[in-house]
CSV table of C-alpha atoms in Angstrom, one decimal:
chain,number,residue,atom,x,y,z
A,1,MET,CA,-56.3,-44.9,57.8
A,2,LYS,CA,-57.0,-41.4,59.0
A,3,ILE,CA,-59.5,-39.5,56.9
A,4,ILE,CA,-59.6,-35.7,57.1
A,5,LYS,CA,-62.7,-34.0,58.5
A,6,LEU,CA,-63.8,-32.5,55.2
A,7,ILE,CA,-64.0,-36.0,53.8
A,8,VAL,CA,-65.8,-37.4,56.8
A,9,ILE,CA,-68.6,-34.9,56.3
A,10,PHE,CA,-69.4,-35.7,52.6
A,11,THR,CA,-72.7,-37.3,53.8
A,12,PHE,CA,-73.8,-34.1,55.2
A,13,PHE,CA,-73.2,-32.1,52.1
A,14,SER,CA,-74.6,-34.8,49.9
A,15,SER,CA,-77.8,-34.6,51.9
A,16,VAL,CA,-78.0,-31.0,50.8
A,17,SER,CA,-78.3,-32.2,47.2
A,18,CYS,CA,-80.4,-30.7,44.5
A,19,THR,CA,-80.1,-31.2,40.8
A,20,GLU,CA,-78.3,-28.4,39.1
A,21,SER,CA,-79.5,-27.4,35.7
A,22,ASN,CA,-76.6,-28.8,33.7
A,23,ASP,CA,-76.3,-27.8,30.1
A,24,ASN,CA,-75.4,-24.1,30.0
A,25,ASN,CA,-76.5,-23.6,33.6
A,26,GLY,CA,-76.7,-19.8,33.1
A,27,SER,CA,-75.2,-17.0,35.1
A,28,ASP,CA,-76.0,-13.8,36.8
A,29,ASN,CA,-73.5,-12.2,34.3
A,30,GLN,CA,-74.5,-10.9,30.9
A,31,GLU,CA,-72.4,-11.5,27.8
A,32,GLU,CA,-69.9,-8.8,27.4
A,33,THR,CA,-67.6,-7.5,24.7
A,34,PRO,CA,-64.2,-9.1,25.6
A,35,VAL,CA,-61.7,-6.7,27.1
A,36,VAL,CA,-58.1,-7.9,27.3
A,37,LEU,CA,-56.8,-7.1,30.7
A,38,SER,CA,-53.2,-7.2,31.9
A,39,ASP,CA,-52.1,-9.9,34.4
A,40,ASP,CA,-52.3,-7.4,37.2
A,41,GLU,CA,-55.7,-6.2,36.2
A,42,LEU,CA,-57.0,-9.7,36.1
A,43,MET,CA,-55.6,-10.6,39.5
A,44,THR,CA,-57.1,-7.5,40.9
A,45,GLN,CA,-60.5,-8.3,39.4
A,46,VAL,CA,-60.7,-11.8,40.8
A,47,GLN,CA,-59.5,-10.5,44.2
A,48,ARG,CA,-62.2,-7.8,44.2
A,49,GLU,CA,-65.0,-10.2,43.3
A,50,SER,CA,-63.9,-12.8,45.9
A,51,PHE,CA,-63.7,-10.0,48.5
A,52,ARG,CA,-67.4,-9.4,47.9
A,53,TYR,CA,-68.2,-12.8,49.4
A,54,PHE,CA,-66.8,-11.6,52.8
A,55,TRP,CA,-68.1,-8.0,52.5
A,56,ASP,CA,-71.4,-7.9,50.6
A,57,LEU,CA,-72.5,-11.4,51.3
A,58,ALA,CA,-71.4,-11.6,55.0
A,59,HIS,CA,-73.8,-12.3,57.7
A,60,PRO,CA,-75.7,-9.1,58.4
A,61,ASP,CA,-75.5,-9.2,62.2
A,62,CYS,CA,-72.0,-10.5,63.1
A,63,LYS,CA,-70.3,-9.6,59.8
A,64,LEU,CA,-68.5,-12.9,59.6
A,65,ALA,CA,-68.6,-15.3,56.7
A,66,ARG,CA,-71.6,-17.4,55.9
A,67,GLU,CA,-70.8,-21.0,55.4
A,68,ARG,CA,-72.2,-21.0,51.9
A,69,TYR,CA,-74.2,-18.9,49.5
A,70,LEU,CA,-76.5,-20.3,46.8
A,71,ILE,CA,-77.3,-17.9,44.0
A,72,ASP,CA,-80.6,-19.6,43.3
A,73,ASP,CA,-81.6,-19.8,47.0
A,74,PRO,CA,-79.9,-17.0,49.0
A,75,THR,CA,-81.7,-17.7,52.2
A,76,TYR,CA,-80.4,-21.3,52.4
A,77,ASP,CA,-78.4,-21.8,55.6
A,78,GLN,CA,-78.4,-18.0,55.9
A,79,ASN,CA,-77.7,-17.9,59.6
A,80,ILE,CA,-74.8,-20.3,59.7
A,81,VAL,CA,-71.4,-18.7,60.0
A,82,THR,CA,-68.2,-20.6,59.7
A,83,THR,CA,-65.1,-20.2,61.9
A,84,GLY,CA,-62.3,-21.1,59.6
A,85,GLY,CA,-63.9,-19.4,56.6
A,86,SER,CA,-64.3,-16.3,58.7
A,87,GLY,CA,-60.6,-16.4,59.5
A,88,PHE,CA,-59.9,-16.4,55.8
A,89,GLY,CA,-62.4,-13.6,55.5
A,90,LEU,CA,-60.5,-11.4,58.0
A,91,MET,CA,-57.4,-11.8,55.8
A,92,THR,CA,-59.4,-11.1,52.6
A,93,ILE,CA,-60.7,-7.8,54.2
A,94,LEU,CA,-57.1,-6.8,54.8
A,95,VAL,CA,-56.4,-7.4,51.1
A,96,GLY,CA,-59.5,-5.3,50.3
A,97,ILE,CA,-58.1,-2.4,52.3
A,98,GLU,CA,-54.7,-2.6,50.5
A,99,ARG,CA,-56.3,-2.9,47.1
A,100,GLY,CA,-58.7,0.0,47.7
A,101,PHE,CA,-61.9,-2.2,47.6
A,102,VAL,CA,-63.0,-0.7,50.9
A,103,GLN,CA,-62.1,2.4,53.0
A,104,ARG,CA,-59.8,1.6,55.9
A,105,ALA,CA,-62.1,3.2,58.5
A,106,GLU,CA,-65.1,1.3,57.3
A,107,ALA,CA,-63.2,-1.9,57.5
A,108,VAL,CA,-62.2,-1.1,61.1
A,109,THR,CA,-65.8,-0.7,62.0
A,110,ARG,CA,-66.8,-3.9,60.3
A,111,LEU,CA,-63.9,-5.9,61.9
A,112,THR,CA,-64.7,-4.5,65.3
A,113,THR,CA,-68.3,-5.8,65.0
A,114,ALA,CA,-67.0,-9.2,64.0
A,115,LEU,CA,-64.4,-9.5,66.8
A,116,ASN,CA,-67.0,-8.3,69.4
A,117,PHE,CA,-69.2,-11.1,68.2
A,118,LEU,CA,-66.4,-13.7,68.5
A,119,GLU,CA,-65.7,-12.4,72.0
A,120,ASN,CA,-69.3,-13.2,73.1
A,121,ALA,CA,-69.8,-16.4,71.0
A,122,ASP,CA,-69.8,-19.9,72.4
A,123,ARG,CA,-66.2,-21.1,73.1
A,124,PHE,CA,-65.0,-24.4,74.5
A,125,HIS,CA,-61.8,-24.0,76.4
A,126,GLY,CA,-61.1,-21.1,74.2
A,127,ALA,CA,-61.8,-22.8,70.9
A,128,TRP,CA,-64.7,-21.8,68.7
A,129,PRO,CA,-67.1,-24.4,67.1
A,130,HIS,CA,-67.0,-25.1,63.4
A,131,TRP,CA,-70.4,-23.4,63.0
A,132,MET,CA,-72.1,-20.6,64.9
A,133,ASN,CA,-75.5,-18.9,64.7
A,134,GLY,CA,-74.6,-15.5,63.2
A,135,THR,CA,-77.2,-13.7,65.3
A,136,THR,CA,-76.8,-15.3,68.7
A,137,GLY,CA,-73.3,-16.8,68.7
A,138,ASP,CA,-74.6,-20.1,69.8
A,139,VAL,CA,-72.9,-23.3,68.5
A,140,ILE,CA,-74.6,-25.0,65.6
A,141,PRO,CA,-73.6,-28.7,65.7
A,142,PHE,CA,-71.5,-29.8,62.7
A,143,GLY,CA,-72.5,-33.3,63.6
A,144,THR,CA,-74.1,-35.1,66.5
A,145,MET,CA,-70.9,-35.2,68.6
A,146,ASP,CA,-69.3,-32.2,66.9
A,147,ASN,CA,-71.1,-29.6,69.0
A,148,GLY,CA,-68.1,-28.1,70.9
A,149,GLY,CA,-64.7,-26.8,70.1
A,150,ASP,CA,-63.1,-27.3,66.7
A,151,LEU,CA,-59.4,-26.7,67.1
A,152,VAL,CA,-58.5,-26.7,63.4
A,153,GLU,CA,-61.1,-24.2,62.4
A,154,THR,CA,-60.0,-22.2,65.4
A,155,ALA,CA,-56.4,-22.3,64.1
A,156,PHE,CA,-57.4,-20.9,60.7
A,157,LEU,CA,-59.3,-18.1,62.5
A,158,CYS,CA,-56.3,-17.4,64.7
A,159,GLU,CA,-54.1,-17.0,61.6
A,160,GLY,CA,-56.5,-14.2,60.6
A,161,LEU,CA,-56.6,-12.7,64.1
A,162,ILE,CA,-52.8,-12.4,64.2
A,163,CYS,CA,-52.8,-10.7,60.8
A,164,VAL,CA,-55.4,-8.3,62.0
A,165,ARG,CA,-53.4,-7.5,65.1
A,166,GLU,CA,-50.2,-6.9,63.2
A,167,TYR,CA,-51.9,-4.8,60.5
A,168,PHE,CA,-53.6,-2.3,62.9
A,169,LYS,CA,-51.2,-2.3,65.9
A,170,ASN,CA,-49.6,1.0,65.2
A,171,GLY,CA,-52.8,2.8,63.9
A,172,SER,CA,-55.4,5.1,65.3
A,173,ALA,CA,-57.0,4.6,68.7
A,174,ALA,CA,-59.8,2.6,67.1
A,175,GLU,CA,-57.3,0.5,65.2
A,176,GLN,CA,-55.2,-0.2,68.2
A,177,ALA,CA,-58.2,-1.2,70.2
A,178,LEU,CA,-59.1,-3.6,67.4
A,179,SER,CA,-55.6,-5.0,67.4
A,180,GLN,CA,-55.7,-5.6,71.1
A,181,LYS,CA,-59.1,-7.3,70.8
A,182,ALA,CA,-57.6,-9.6,68.2
A,183,ASN,CA,-54.7,-10.4,70.5
A,184,ALA,CA,-56.9,-11.2,73.5
A,185,LEU,CA,-59.1,-13.5,71.4
A,186,TRP,CA,-56.1,-15.5,70.1
A,187,GLU,CA,-54.5,-15.7,73.5
A,188,GLY,CA,-57.7,-17.1,74.9
A,189,VAL,CA,-57.4,-20.4,73.1
A,190,GLU,CA,-56.4,-23.3,75.4
A,191,TRP,CA,-54.3,-25.3,72.9
A,192,ASP,CA,-52.8,-27.3,75.8
A,193,TRP,CA,-56.3,-28.5,76.8
A,194,TYR,CA,-56.7,-30.1,73.3
A,195,THR,CA,-53.7,-32.4,73.9
A,196,LYS,CA,-55.6,-34.5,76.5
A,197,GLY,CA,-52.3,-34.6,78.4
A,198,GLU,CA,-50.6,-36.4,75.5
A,199,ASN,CA,-47.9,-35.3,73.0
A,200,ALA,CA,-50.6,-34.7,70.4
A,201,LEU,CA,-53.4,-32.4,69.5
A,202,TYR,CA,-57.0,-33.5,69.1
A,203,TRP,CA,-59.5,-31.9,66.7
A,204,HIS,CA,-62.7,-31.8,68.9
A,205,TRP,CA,-63.9,-31.4,72.4
A,206,SER,CA,-67.6,-31.3,73.3
A,207,PRO,CA,-69.1,-30.6,76.7
A,208,ASP,CA,-71.6,-33.3,76.1
A,209,TYR,CA,-69.4,-36.0,74.4
A,210,GLU,CA,-66.0,-34.9,75.6
A,211,TRP,CA,-63.3,-36.7,73.5
A,212,GLN,CA,-65.5,-39.3,71.9
A,213,MET,CA,-64.7,-38.1,68.4
A,214,ASN,CA,-61.0,-38.9,69.2
A,215,PHE,CA,-59.6,-37.3,66.1
A,216,LYS,CA,-55.8,-37.0,66.6
A,217,LEU,CA,-54.1,-34.5,64.3
A,218,GLU,CA,-51.5,-36.5,62.5
A,219,GLY,CA,-49.8,-35.3,59.3
A,220,TYR,CA,-49.9,-34.8,56.5
A,221,ASN,CA,-53.1,-32.9,55.7
A,222,GLU,CA,-54.4,-29.3,56.2
A,223,CYS,CA,-53.9,-29.2,60.0
A,224,LEU,CA,-50.3,-27.9,60.3
A,225,ALA,CA,-51.6,-24.5,61.4
A,226,ALA,CA,-53.0,-26.1,64.6
A,227,TYR,CA,-49.5,-27.2,65.7
A,228,ILE,CA,-47.9,-23.9,64.7
A,229,MET,CA,-50.5,-21.9,66.7
A,230,GLY,CA,-50.2,-24.3,69.6
A,231,ALA,CA,-46.5,-23.9,69.7
A,232,ALA,CA,-46.7,-20.1,69.4
A,233,SER,CA,-49.3,-19.6,72.1
A,234,PRO,CA,-47.9,-17.4,74.9
A,235,THR,CA,-50.7,-18.4,77.3
A,236,HIS,CA,-51.5,-22.1,76.5
A,237,PRO,CA,-48.6,-23.6,74.6
A,238,ILE,CA,-48.3,-27.3,73.7
A,239,PRO,CA,-45.2,-29.4,74.2
A,240,ASN,CA,-42.8,-29.4,71.3
A,241,GLU,CA,-42.9,-33.1,71.3
A,242,ALA,CA,-46.5,-33.1,70.3
A,243,TYR,CA,-45.4,-31.8,66.9
A,244,HIS,CA,-42.7,-34.4,66.4
A,245,GLN,CA,-44.5,-37.4,67.8
A,246,ALA,CA,-48.0,-36.9,66.5
A,247,TRP,CA,-47.9,-34.5,63.5
A,248,ALA,CA,-44.6,-35.7,62.1
A,249,ARG,CA,-45.3,-39.3,63.2
A,250,ASN,CA,-41.8,-39.6,64.7
A,251,GLY,CA,-40.4,-38.9,61.2
A,252,ALA,CA,-42.7,-41.2,59.3
A,253,ILE,CA,-44.4,-38.2,57.7
A,254,VAL,CA,-41.4,-38.1,55.3
A,255,THR,CA,-41.3,-40.1,52.1
A,256,SER,CA,-38.7,-40.6,49.4
A,257,GLY,CA,-41.5,-41.3,46.8
A,258,THR,CA,-42.1,-39.4,43.6
A,259,LYS,CA,-45.0,-38.8,41.2
A,260,TYR,CA,-44.3,-37.8,37.6
A,261,GLY,CA,-40.7,-37.6,38.7
A,262,ILE,CA,-41.6,-34.9,41.3
A,263,PRO,CA,-40.6,-35.6,44.9
A,264,LEU,CA,-43.7,-36.0,47.2
A,265,ILE,CA,-41.6,-35.1,50.3
A,266,PHE,CA,-44.4,-36.0,52.7
A,267,ASN,CA,-46.8,-38.9,52.9
A,268,HIS,CA,-50.2,-37.4,52.2
A,269,ASN,CA,-52.9,-39.0,54.4
A,270,GLY,CA,-55.1,-41.3,52.4
A,271,ALA,CA,-53.1,-40.8,49.3
A,272,THR,CA,-50.2,-43.3,49.3
A,273,ASN,CA,-47.6,-42.5,46.6
A,274,ASN,CA,-49.7,-39.6,45.5
A,275,VAL,CA,-51.0,-36.2,46.8
A,276,GLY,CA,-54.1,-35.0,48.5
A,277,PRO,CA,-56.4,-32.1,47.6
A,278,LEU,CA,-54.8,-28.8,47.0
A,279,PHE,CA,-56.4,-27.0,49.9
A,280,TRP,CA,-53.7,-28.8,52.0
A,281,ALA,CA,-51.2,-26.4,50.3
A,282,HIS,CA,-53.4,-23.3,51.1
A,283,TYR,CA,-55.2,-23.3,54.4
A,284,SER,CA,-52.2,-23.3,56.8
A,285,TYR,CA,-50.2,-21.2,54.4
A,286,LEU,CA,-52.4,-18.1,54.1
A,287,GLY,CA,-50.3,-16.8,57.0
A,288,LEU,CA,-47.5,-19.3,57.4
A,289,ASP,CA,-44.9,-18.3,54.7
A,290,PRO,CA,-43.4,-21.3,53.0
A,291,ARG,CA,-40.8,-19.3,51.2
A,292,GLY,CA,-37.4,-20.4,52.6
A,293,LEU,CA,-39.2,-22.3,55.5
A,294,SER,CA,-37.6,-25.5,56.6
A,295,ASP,CA,-37.5,-27.9,59.5
A,296,GLN,CA,-35.9,-31.4,59.9
A,297,TYR,CA,-38.7,-32.9,57.8
A,298,ALA,CA,-39.1,-30.7,54.7
A,299,ASN,CA,-38.5,-27.5,52.8
A,300,TYR,CA,-42.1,-26.2,52.8
A,301,TRP,CA,-41.8,-24.2,49.6
A,302,ASP,CA,-40.7,-27.3,47.7
A,303,LEU,CA,-43.5,-29.3,49.5
A,304,ASN,CA,-46.3,-27.0,48.3
A,305,LYS,CA,-44.8,-26.3,44.9
A,306,ASN,CA,-44.4,-30.0,44.2
A,307,HIS,CA,-47.9,-30.7,45.4
A,308,THR,CA,-49.3,-28.1,43.0
A,309,GLU,CA,-47.2,-29.3,40.1
A,310,ILE,CA,-48.3,-32.9,40.6
A,311,ILE,CA,-52.0,-31.9,40.5
A,312,TYR,CA,-51.4,-29.8,37.4
A,313,THR,CA,-49.5,-32.6,35.7
A,314,TYR,CA,-52.2,-35.0,36.6
A,315,CYS,CA,-54.9,-32.8,35.0
A,316,VAL,CA,-52.8,-32.3,31.9
A,317,ASN,CA,-52.1,-36.0,31.6
A,318,ASN,CA,-55.8,-36.6,32.3
A,319,PRO,CA,-55.8,-40.4,32.8
A,320,TYR,CA,-59.6,-40.7,32.8
A,321,ASN,CA,-59.8,-38.7,29.5
A,322,TRP,CA,-62.2,-36.2,30.9
A,323,ASN,CA,-63.3,-33.8,28.1
A,324,GLY,CA,-62.1,-30.3,28.9
A,325,TYR,CA,-59.1,-31.0,31.2
A,326,SER,CA,-56.1,-29.2,29.8
A,327,ASN,CA,-53.1,-27.0,30.7
A,328,LYS,CA,-55.6,-24.1,31.1
A,329,CYS,CA,-58.4,-26.0,32.8
A,330,TRP,CA,-57.0,-27.7,35.9
A,331,GLY,CA,-57.2,-27.9,39.7
A,332,LEU,CA,-58.5,-30.5,42.2
A,333,THR,CA,-59.4,-29.7,45.8
A,334,ALA,CA,-62.3,-30.1,48.2
A,335,SER,CA,-65.5,-28.5,46.9
A,336,TYR,CA,-69.0,-29.1,45.7
A,337,THR,CA,-69.1,-31.9,43.2
A,338,ARG,CA,-71.3,-33.4,40.6
A,339,ASN,CA,-72.8,-36.6,41.8
A,340,SER,CA,-73.3,-39.5,39.3
A,341,ASP,CA,-77.0,-38.7,39.1
A,342,GLY,CA,-76.3,-35.1,38.3
A,343,SER,CA,-77.2,-33.7,41.7
A,344,THR,CA,-74.8,-31.6,43.8
A,345,GLY,CA,-72.7,-33.2,46.6
A,346,TYR,CA,-69.3,-32.5,48.1
A,347,THR,CA,-66.0,-34.3,47.9
A,348,ALA,CA,-62.2,-33.8,48.2
A,349,HIS,CA,-61.1,-34.0,44.6
A,350,GLN,CA,-57.6,-35.3,44.1
A,351,PRO,CA,-55.8,-37.7,41.8
A,352,ASN,CA,-57.3,-40.8,43.6
A,353,ASN,CA,-60.7,-39.2,43.8
A,354,ASP,CA,-61.3,-37.5,40.4
A,355,THR,CA,-65.0,-37.0,39.5
A,356,GLY,CA,-64.4,-34.9,36.4
A,357,VAL,CA,-64.9,-31.7,38.4
A,358,ILE,CA,-62.6,-28.7,38.4
A,359,THR,CA,-62.6,-26.3,41.4
A,360,PRO,CA,-61.4,-22.7,40.6
A,361,THR,CA,-59.9,-22.0,44.0
A,362,ALA,CA,-57.4,-24.9,43.5
A,363,ALA,CA,-55.5,-23.1,40.7
A,364,LEU,CA,-56.2,-19.6,41.7
A,365,SER,CA,-55.0,-20.1,45.3
A,366,SER,CA,-51.9,-21.7,44.0
A,367,PHE,CA,-50.6,-18.5,42.3
A,368,PRO,CA,-47.5,-18.4,44.5
A,369,TYR,CA,-46.5,-21.9,43.5
A,370,THR,CA,-47.5,-22.0,39.8
A,371,PRO,CA,-47.8,-18.4,38.6
A,372,THR,CA,-47.8,-19.3,34.9
A,373,GLU,CA,-50.2,-22.2,35.1
A,374,SER,CA,-52.5,-20.3,37.5
A,375,MET,CA,-52.6,-17.2,35.2
A,376,ARG,CA,-53.4,-19.5,32.3
A,377,PHE,CA,-56.4,-20.8,34.2
A,378,LEU,CA,-57.5,-17.3,35.3
A,379,ARG,CA,-57.5,-16.2,31.7
A,380,TYR,CA,-59.5,-19.3,30.7
A,381,LEU,CA,-62.1,-18.4,33.3
A,382,TYR,CA,-62.4,-14.7,32.5
A,383,GLU,CA,-61.7,-14.6,28.8
A,384,GLU,CA,-63.5,-17.8,27.7
A,385,LYS,CA,-66.0,-18.9,30.3
A,386,LYS,CA,-66.9,-15.8,32.3
A,387,ALA,CA,-70.6,-15.8,31.4
A,388,THR,CA,-71.1,-19.3,32.8
A,389,LEU,CA,-68.4,-19.8,35.4
A,390,VAL,CA,-68.1,-16.5,37.2
A,391,GLY,CA,-70.7,-14.7,39.3
A,392,TYR,CA,-71.0,-11.6,41.5
A,393,ALA,CA,-68.6,-13.0,44.2
A,394,GLY,CA,-66.1,-14.4,41.7
A,395,PRO,CA,-65.8,-17.9,40.2
A,396,TYR,CA,-68.5,-20.3,41.2
A,397,ASP,CA,-67.3,-23.1,43.4
A,398,ALA,CA,-67.0,-25.9,40.9
A,399,PHE,CA,-67.7,-27.0,37.4
A,400,SER,CA,-67.5,-30.2,35.3
A,401,PRO,CA,-66.4,-29.7,31.7
A,402,PRO,CA,-67.3,-33.2,30.5
A,403,TYR,CA,-70.9,-32.8,31.8
A,404,ASN,CA,-71.2,-29.1,31.0
A,405,TRP,CA,-72.2,-28.7,34.6
A,406,VAL,CA,-71.6,-25.8,37.0
A,407,THR,CA,-72.8,-25.2,40.5
A,408,ARG,CA,-73.9,-21.6,41.1
A,409,ARG,CA,-72.8,-21.7,44.7
A,410,TYR,CA,-70.1,-20.4,46.9
A,411,LEU,CA,-68.3,-21.8,50.0
A,412,ALA,CA,-66.5,-19.6,52.4
A,413,ILE,CA,-63.5,-21.9,52.7
A,414,ASP,CA,-63.0,-22.0,49.0
A,415,GLN,CA,-63.7,-18.4,48.1
A,416,GLY,CA,-61.6,-17.3,51.2
A,417,THR,CA,-58.2,-18.5,50.0
A,418,ILE,CA,-58.3,-16.8,46.6
A,419,ALA,CA,-57.6,-13.1,47.5
A,420,PRO,CA,-55.1,-13.8,50.3
A,421,MET,CA,-53.0,-16.3,48.3
A,422,ILE,CA,-53.0,-14.1,45.2
A,423,GLU,CA,-51.9,-11.2,47.4
A,424,ASN,CA,-49.2,-13.3,48.9
A,425,HIS,CA,-48.0,-14.0,45.4
A,426,ARG,CA,-48.1,-10.3,44.5
A,427,THR,CA,-46.8,-8.6,47.7
A,428,GLY,CA,-46.4,-11.2,50.5
A,429,LEU,CA,-48.9,-9.1,52.6
A,430,LEU,CA,-50.4,-11.8,54.8
A,431,TRP,CA,-47.2,-13.8,55.0
A,432,ASP,CA,-45.2,-10.8,56.2
A,433,LEU,CA,-47.9,-9.8,58.8
A,434,PHE,CA,-48.1,-13.3,60.2
A,435,MET,CA,-44.4,-14.1,60.2
A,436,GLN,CA,-43.5,-10.8,61.9
A,437,ALA,CA,-45.4,-11.8,65.0
A,438,THR,CA,-42.9,-12.4,67.8
A,439,GLU,CA,-44.7,-15.4,69.2
A,440,VAL,CA,-45.0,-17.1,65.8
A,441,GLN,CA,-41.3,-16.8,65.2
A,442,THR,CA,-40.6,-18.1,68.7
A,443,GLY,CA,-43.0,-21.0,68.3
A,444,LEU,CA,-41.6,-22.0,64.9
A,445,GLN,CA,-38.0,-21.9,66.3
A,446,ASN,CA,-39.0,-24.0,69.2
A,447,LEU,CA,-40.3,-26.6,66.8
A,448,GLY,CA,-37.0,-26.5,64.8
A,449,PHE,CA,-38.1,-24.3,61.9
A,450,SER,CA,-35.9,-21.8,60.2
A,451,SER,CA,-36.8,-19.1,57.6
A,452,THR,CA,-34.4,-17.6,55.2
A,453,GLN,CA,-37.2,-15.3,54.1
A,454,HIS,CA,-37.8,-13.9,57.5
A,455,GLY,CA,-34.3,-14.2,59.0
A,456,PHE,CA,-34.6,-16.7,61.8
């Protein structure tokens, strides 16, 4: 059974354990007189606060996203920047421009610094590593053999690069230069190298260990973006058959199974007859628009909406009887978690791995799929629990109602989907930018996709 990379690395995150103060863990917010905000005002507020992670808390040199930020220990891992989370950060900054959180010219300067850093950072056949040193651009190994290119993290970054390119391509001279830089970076990724000459994509390549990690990208999990990017590449495209044979498993990705009477549509890796963590419905879809998107295997709007509704229904049904789970407190995805001894670890929360921990990004990044249920959760956070569950850069990464536990920490990959997915719900900003890219449309059509939303 294939296990997704984020699950593989639990041991790393668990080794970064420290016991959180549990009962009423405290907050960097003071108690406030409640102010009832409109739905739009609340969405703007959580977008603004999440934006701060990628602006105020970014690495001071390269301006990309730090892997993590601990409120009680801000210098911890302070020099580690993350490739995928930085891609989400690029998109979050575009939301910040649109929402007036930052001046456009200031954002252009910041983004230019970030892209210049990416141009000079370590790359491995065009792919960036999972982690980099934010000052030097040198690879920081994610594991012993994981010291080279990370194709999936690179795919998430390229989603952001294409959005940046499209957003600024008709702007001022500085903006057009930024757009061209983003295009050159994206076109430099050698997707075809990561096939090993097969009809498949592989996650890692290392100059020291080559293909020893041998992690083939097979669906269904969060890795769809890698196949979309590989098919779309004008410089290093992958064979169309890689998508069908490896990712779609020659059609075996499809299931007729249901959960709570809701069609699963796809077999979720490691979750037979159930669904995986909700980030699978987010990461590839910050740019890839699932509205009206279909291929021979699925309608992708139905896929993600059903995935979210199954997680929501599971939390409401609450088979483990966790105190605090409800129709306003729900959402399971990969994040920090509370270990059985009260320390902080990491796991991919899902129905078959439920530790009694709720992760705010799960419901908040699902706004497009479950707007009513996600708004109910947002109001719960900001009207009932703001003093303990929300900090300077938005909701803390995870909390456990039955144990009255909250981790006052942030992770880039969790914070980074909130503002973009809420914006996609509100205006379709990132979806429209990404899907208007000519090579994206061509790549999708070559794989057999059609989009009623975008007319191809």
